[in-house]
Amino acid sequence: MDTAPGPGMDRRRCLGQLTGLAVPVLAGRSLSSIAAALAWATAAPAQAGAQIEEPLSDAVRHVLRAAVEQLDPPEPDFLSTGQRLAYLRWLSRASWQLRRRIPELQARVDFLQTVWYESRRAGLDTALVLGLIEVESAFRKYAISRAGARGYMQVMPFWTRLIGDGDPNKLFHLQTNLRYGCVILRHYLQREQGDLFMALGRYNGSRGRAPYPNAVFAAERRWRLD
């Protein structure tokens, strides 16, 4: 992307469909202990907005609920050696770029593999999702915003009631948080008929205003590592 967009600029993008994607999958994750990290997260709240709870039709709720279920993907599987090598090159570059934010190597690899999988599962660009996470939580797993949004993608707890099992603590689980965040962004993109600028504003609760989408687009450019 060459320039950060404003509402009147030609930065409207339509991405792939949420369902029916054939993509490699990743290993499942177990819930981590969060008590100590919650104290740190509360002391340093994320500088982010929040999704606004809106009525959902039964059909939309059913689709979204199905999309956030079954968090049990295995290790990445590729159709060709070229695909695997391209993925490994991306993983190496992204890991190097992320090293100061997530110092521990295995945690960094787990995070990046999960972002890579969940973004593709939702038909979203991986660089875009990494840019959104950078802006929303600065890559802090236990970040909590002033509005109560949680985790890497700053998901509001009401989503677990609308489309999940009602347990907001699961939003601190790596894959659960990324699954919800990507599904929600995909939902907003569909509501905005492919208008990514407006969908990002809806995700942040600032629909129609430029600062948040512009910040995400700027961060996205830093994560274009191909």
Short mmCIF file of C-alpha atoms in Angstrom, two decimals:
data_model
loop_
_atom_site.label_atom_id
_atom_site.label_comp_id
_atom_site.label_asym_id
_atom_site.label_seq_id
_atom_site.Cartn_x
_atom_site.Cartn_y
_atom_site.Cartn_z
CA MET A 1 0.00 0.00 0.00
CA ASP A 2 1.42 3.35 -1.04
CA THR A 3 -0.51 5.88 1.01
CA ALA A 4 -2.65 5.93 4.12
CA PRO A 5 -6.28 6.37 3.06
CA GLY A 6 -8.88 8.87 4.07
CA PRO A 7 -12.63 8.38 3.70
CA GLY A 8 -12.62 9.78 0.16
CA MET A 9 -9.59 7.89 -1.16
CA ASP A 10 -9.67 4.77 -3.32
CA ARG A 11 -8.64 2.24 -0.68
CA ARG A 12 -11.75 0.06 -0.74
CA ARG A 13 -10.85 -3.60 -0.93
CA CYS A 14 -13.00 -6.69 -1.18
CA LEU A 15 -11.41 -9.86 0.24
CA GLY A 16 -12.25 -13.56 -0.16
CA GLN A 17 -15.21 -15.43 1.31
CA LEU A 18 -15.13 -16.54 4.93
CA THR A 19 -16.28 -20.09 4.28
CA GLY A 20 -15.01 -22.71 1.89
CA LEU A 21 -11.33 -21.72 2.11
CA ALA A 22 -8.77 -24.49 1.60
CA VAL A 23 -5.79 -23.48 3.75
CA PRO A 24 -3.12 -25.22 5.82
CA VAL A 25 -3.95 -25.61 9.51
CA LEU A 26 -2.06 -25.34 12.78
CA ALA A 27 -1.67 -27.10 16.08
CA GLY A 28 -4.23 -26.43 18.83
CA ARG A 29 -3.35 -24.42 21.91
CA SER A 30 -4.13 -24.91 25.60
CA LEU A 31 -5.35 -22.15 27.93
CA SER A 32 -2.56 -20.39 29.87
CA SER A 33 -2.61 -19.08 33.40
CA ILE A 34 -3.62 -15.38 33.30
CA ALA A 35 -3.75 -14.11 36.89
CA ALA A 36 -0.34 -12.44 37.04
CA ALA A 37 -0.59 -11.07 33.53
CA LEU A 38 -3.98 -9.48 34.24
CA ALA A 39 -2.41 -7.19 36.81
CA TRP A 40 0.17 -6.04 34.27
CA ALA A 41 -2.43 -5.59 31.56
CA THR A 42 -4.66 -3.49 33.80
CA ALA A 43 -1.74 -1.25 34.69
CA ALA A 44 -1.00 -0.68 30.99
CA PRO A 45 -4.34 -0.63 29.14
CA ALA A 46 -4.38 -0.94 25.38
CA GLN A 47 -4.90 2.25 23.41
CA ALA A 48 -7.81 0.95 21.38
CA GLY A 49 -11.48 1.51 20.80
CA ALA A 50 -14.11 -1.18 20.97
CA GLN A 51 -16.62 -2.96 18.82
CA ILE A 52 -20.18 -1.78 19.46
CA GLU A 53 -22.79 -4.42 20.26
CA GLU A 54 -25.39 -4.50 17.51
CA PRO A 55 -28.38 -6.77 16.89
CA LEU A 56 -27.57 -9.87 14.83
CA SER A 57 -30.08 -11.88 12.84
CA ASP A 58 -30.38 -15.54 13.76
CA ALA A 59 -28.78 -16.51 10.45
CA VAL A 60 -25.75 -14.24 10.97
CA ARG A 61 -25.37 -15.38 14.57
CA HIS A 62 -25.42 -19.01 13.45
CA VAL A 63 -22.73 -18.40 10.80
CA LEU A 64 -20.50 -16.50 13.22
CA ARG A 65 -20.96 -19.09 15.96
CA ALA A 66 -19.95 -21.87 13.58
CA ALA A 67 -16.93 -19.84 12.47
CA VAL A 68 -15.45 -19.53 15.98
CA GLU A 69 -15.86 -23.19 16.93
CA GLN A 70 -13.46 -26.15 16.65
CA LEU A 71 -10.09 -24.77 17.69
CA ASP A 72 -8.05 -27.87 16.90
CA PRO A 73 -5.93 -27.30 13.76
CA PRO A 74 -2.83 -29.50 13.27
CA GLU A 75 0.61 -28.43 12.07
CA PRO A 76 0.88 -26.55 8.76
CA ASP A 77 0.47 -28.73 5.68
CA PHE A 78 1.38 -27.52 2.19
CA LEU A 79 0.52 -28.60 -1.33
CA SER A 80 4.04 -28.02 -2.64
CA THR A 81 7.62 -27.53 -1.52
CA GLY A 82 7.48 -24.00 -2.93
CA GLN A 83 4.54 -23.10 -0.69
CA ARG A 84 6.33 -24.48 2.34
CA LEU A 85 9.54 -22.59 1.57
CA ALA A 86 7.62 -19.34 1.03
CA TYR A 87 5.91 -19.81 4.38
CA LEU A 88 9.20 -20.53 6.16
CA ARG A 89 10.80 -17.42 4.63
CA TRP A 90 7.87 -15.31 5.81
CA LEU A 91 7.97 -16.89 9.27
CA SER A 92 11.70 -16.18 9.63
CA ARG A 93 11.35 -12.53 8.59
CA ALA A 94 8.27 -11.93 10.71
CA SER A 95 9.88 -13.58 13.74
CA TRP A 96 12.93 -11.35 13.41
CA GLN A 97 10.76 -8.24 13.13
CA LEU A 98 8.67 -9.26 16.15
CA ARG A 99 11.57 -10.25 18.41
CA ARG A 100 11.48 -7.12 20.59
CA ARG A 101 7.71 -7.38 21.14
CA ILE A 102 7.68 -11.13 21.91
CA PRO A 103 11.23 -12.07 23.00
CA GLU A 104 10.71 -15.80 23.59
CA LEU A 105 11.21 -17.70 20.32
CA GLN A 106 8.62 -20.45 20.74
CA ALA A 107 5.94 -18.00 21.87
CA ARG A 108 6.75 -15.85 18.84
CA VAL A 109 6.52 -18.78 16.42
CA ASP A 110 3.24 -19.99 17.97
CA PHE A 111 1.80 -16.49 17.66
CA LEU A 112 2.87 -15.99 14.04
CA GLN A 113 1.72 -19.44 12.93
CA THR A 114 -1.68 -18.80 14.47
CA VAL A 115 -2.02 -15.35 12.89
CA TRP A 116 -1.02 -16.85 9.56
CA TYR A 117 -3.64 -19.59 9.82
CA GLU A 118 -6.52 -17.53 11.25
CA SER A 119 -6.09 -14.67 8.79
CA ARG A 120 -6.22 -17.05 5.84
CA ARG A 121 -9.11 -18.98 7.29
CA ALA A 122 -11.11 -15.73 7.40
CA GLY A 123 -10.00 -14.58 3.94
CA LEU A 124 -7.95 -11.70 5.36
CA ASP A 125 -4.46 -10.50 4.54
CA THR A 126 -1.94 -11.62 7.17
CA ALA A 127 -0.07 -8.30 7.04
CA LEU A 128 -3.35 -6.48 7.65
CA VAL A 129 -4.13 -8.60 10.72
CA LEU A 130 -0.62 -8.07 12.11
CA GLY A 131 -1.02 -4.33 11.55
CA LEU A 132 -4.34 -4.34 13.36
CA ILE A 133 -2.84 -6.25 16.31
CA GLU A 134 0.08 -3.80 16.47
CA VAL A 135 -2.32 -0.86 16.72
CA GLU A 136 -4.87 -2.54 18.99
CA SER A 137 -2.67 -4.21 21.62
CA ALA A 138 0.99 -3.69 20.67
CA PHE A 139 1.23 -7.52 20.60
CA ARG A 140 0.27 -7.90 24.28
CA LYS A 141 -1.62 -11.12 24.92
CA TYR A 142 -3.32 -9.89 28.10
CA ALA A 143 -4.00 -6.30 27.06
CA ILE A 144 -7.27 -4.81 28.33
CA SER A 145 -8.63 -1.55 26.93
CA ARG A 146 -10.51 1.06 28.94
CA ALA A 147 -13.68 -0.24 27.29
CA GLY A 148 -12.90 -3.79 28.41
CA ALA A 149 -11.73 -5.22 25.07
CA ARG A 150 -9.34 -8.11 25.56
CA GLY A 151 -6.25 -9.71 24.13
CA TYR A 152 -4.21 -9.34 20.97
CA MET A 153 -7.12 -8.26 18.77
CA GLN A 154 -9.00 -6.42 21.54
CA VAL A 155 -12.24 -8.38 21.30
CA MET A 156 -15.15 -7.13 23.37
CA PRO A 157 -16.50 -9.72 25.86
CA PHE A 158 -20.08 -9.43 24.58
CA TRP A 159 -19.03 -11.46 21.53
CA THR A 160 -18.58 -14.56 23.67
CA ARG A 161 -22.20 -14.21 24.75
CA LEU A 162 -23.49 -13.57 21.22
CA ILE A 163 -21.59 -16.28 19.34
CA GLY A 164 -19.54 -18.25 21.87
CA ASP A 165 -19.94 -20.13 25.13
CA GLY A 166 -20.22 -17.00 27.28
CA ASP A 167 -16.75 -17.25 28.86
CA PRO A 168 -14.88 -13.96 28.23
CA ASN A 169 -11.71 -15.29 29.91
CA LYS A 170 -11.12 -17.42 26.82
CA LEU A 171 -10.39 -14.21 24.92
CA PHE A 172 -6.93 -14.36 26.53
CA HIS A 173 -6.28 -17.69 24.79
CA LEU A 174 -4.11 -17.12 21.72
CA GLN A 175 -6.08 -18.95 19.05
CA THR A 176 -9.48 -18.08 20.51
CA ASN A 177 -8.68 -14.38 20.48
CA LEU A 178 -7.37 -14.45 16.94
CA ARG A 179 -10.28 -16.58 15.74
CA TYR A 180 -12.81 -14.13 17.18
CA GLY A 181 -10.93 -11.07 15.95
CA CYS A 182 -10.56 -12.32 12.38
CA VAL A 183 -14.16 -13.56 12.20
CA ILE A 184 -15.45 -10.23 13.55
CA LEU A 185 -13.37 -8.20 11.09
CA ARG A 186 -14.56 -10.43 8.25
CA HIS A 187 -18.16 -9.89 9.42
CA TYR A 188 -17.69 -6.11 9.43
CA LEU A 189 -16.08 -6.24 6.00
CA GLN A 190 -19.11 -8.07 4.65
CA ARG A 191 -21.44 -5.57 6.31
CA GLU A 192 -19.51 -2.74 4.65
CA GLN A 193 -19.68 -4.50 1.26
CA GLY A 194 -15.92 -4.90 0.97
CA ASP A 195 -15.02 -1.39 2.16
CA LEU A 196 -11.99 -2.08 4.35
CA PHE A 197 -11.66 1.53 5.51
CA MET A 198 -15.19 1.49 6.93
CA ALA A 199 -14.88 -2.07 8.26
CA LEU A 200 -11.79 -1.14 10.27
CA GLY A 201 -13.61 1.87 11.69
CA ARG A 202 -16.48 -0.37 12.72
CA TYR A 203 -14.02 -2.78 14.35
CA ASN A 204 -12.60 0.07 16.42
CA GLY A 205 -15.92 1.78 17.13
CA SER A 206 -14.85 4.85 15.13
CA ARG A 207 -16.64 4.18 11.86
CA GLY A 208 -16.15 6.95 9.28
CA ARG A 209 -13.18 8.57 11.02
CA ALA A 210 -9.71 8.30 9.48
CA PRO A 211 -7.14 8.04 12.33
CA TYR A 212 -7.68 4.39 13.22
CA PRO A 213 -7.83 2.90 9.69
CA ASN A 214 -4.85 5.04 8.69
CA ALA A 215 -2.85 3.72 11.66
CA VAL A 216 -3.69 0.12 10.75
CA PHE A 217 -2.75 0.65 7.10
CA ALA A 218 0.57 2.22 8.14
CA ALA A 219 1.31 -0.74 10.43
CA GLU A 220 0.23 -3.17 7.70
CA ARG A 221 2.93 -1.80 5.40
CA ARG A 222 5.57 -2.69 8.01
CA TRP A 223 4.38 -6.30 7.95
CA ARG A 224 4.59 -6.75 4.18
CA LEU A 225 7.63 -9.00 4.21
CA ASP A 226 7.36 -10.89 0.92
#
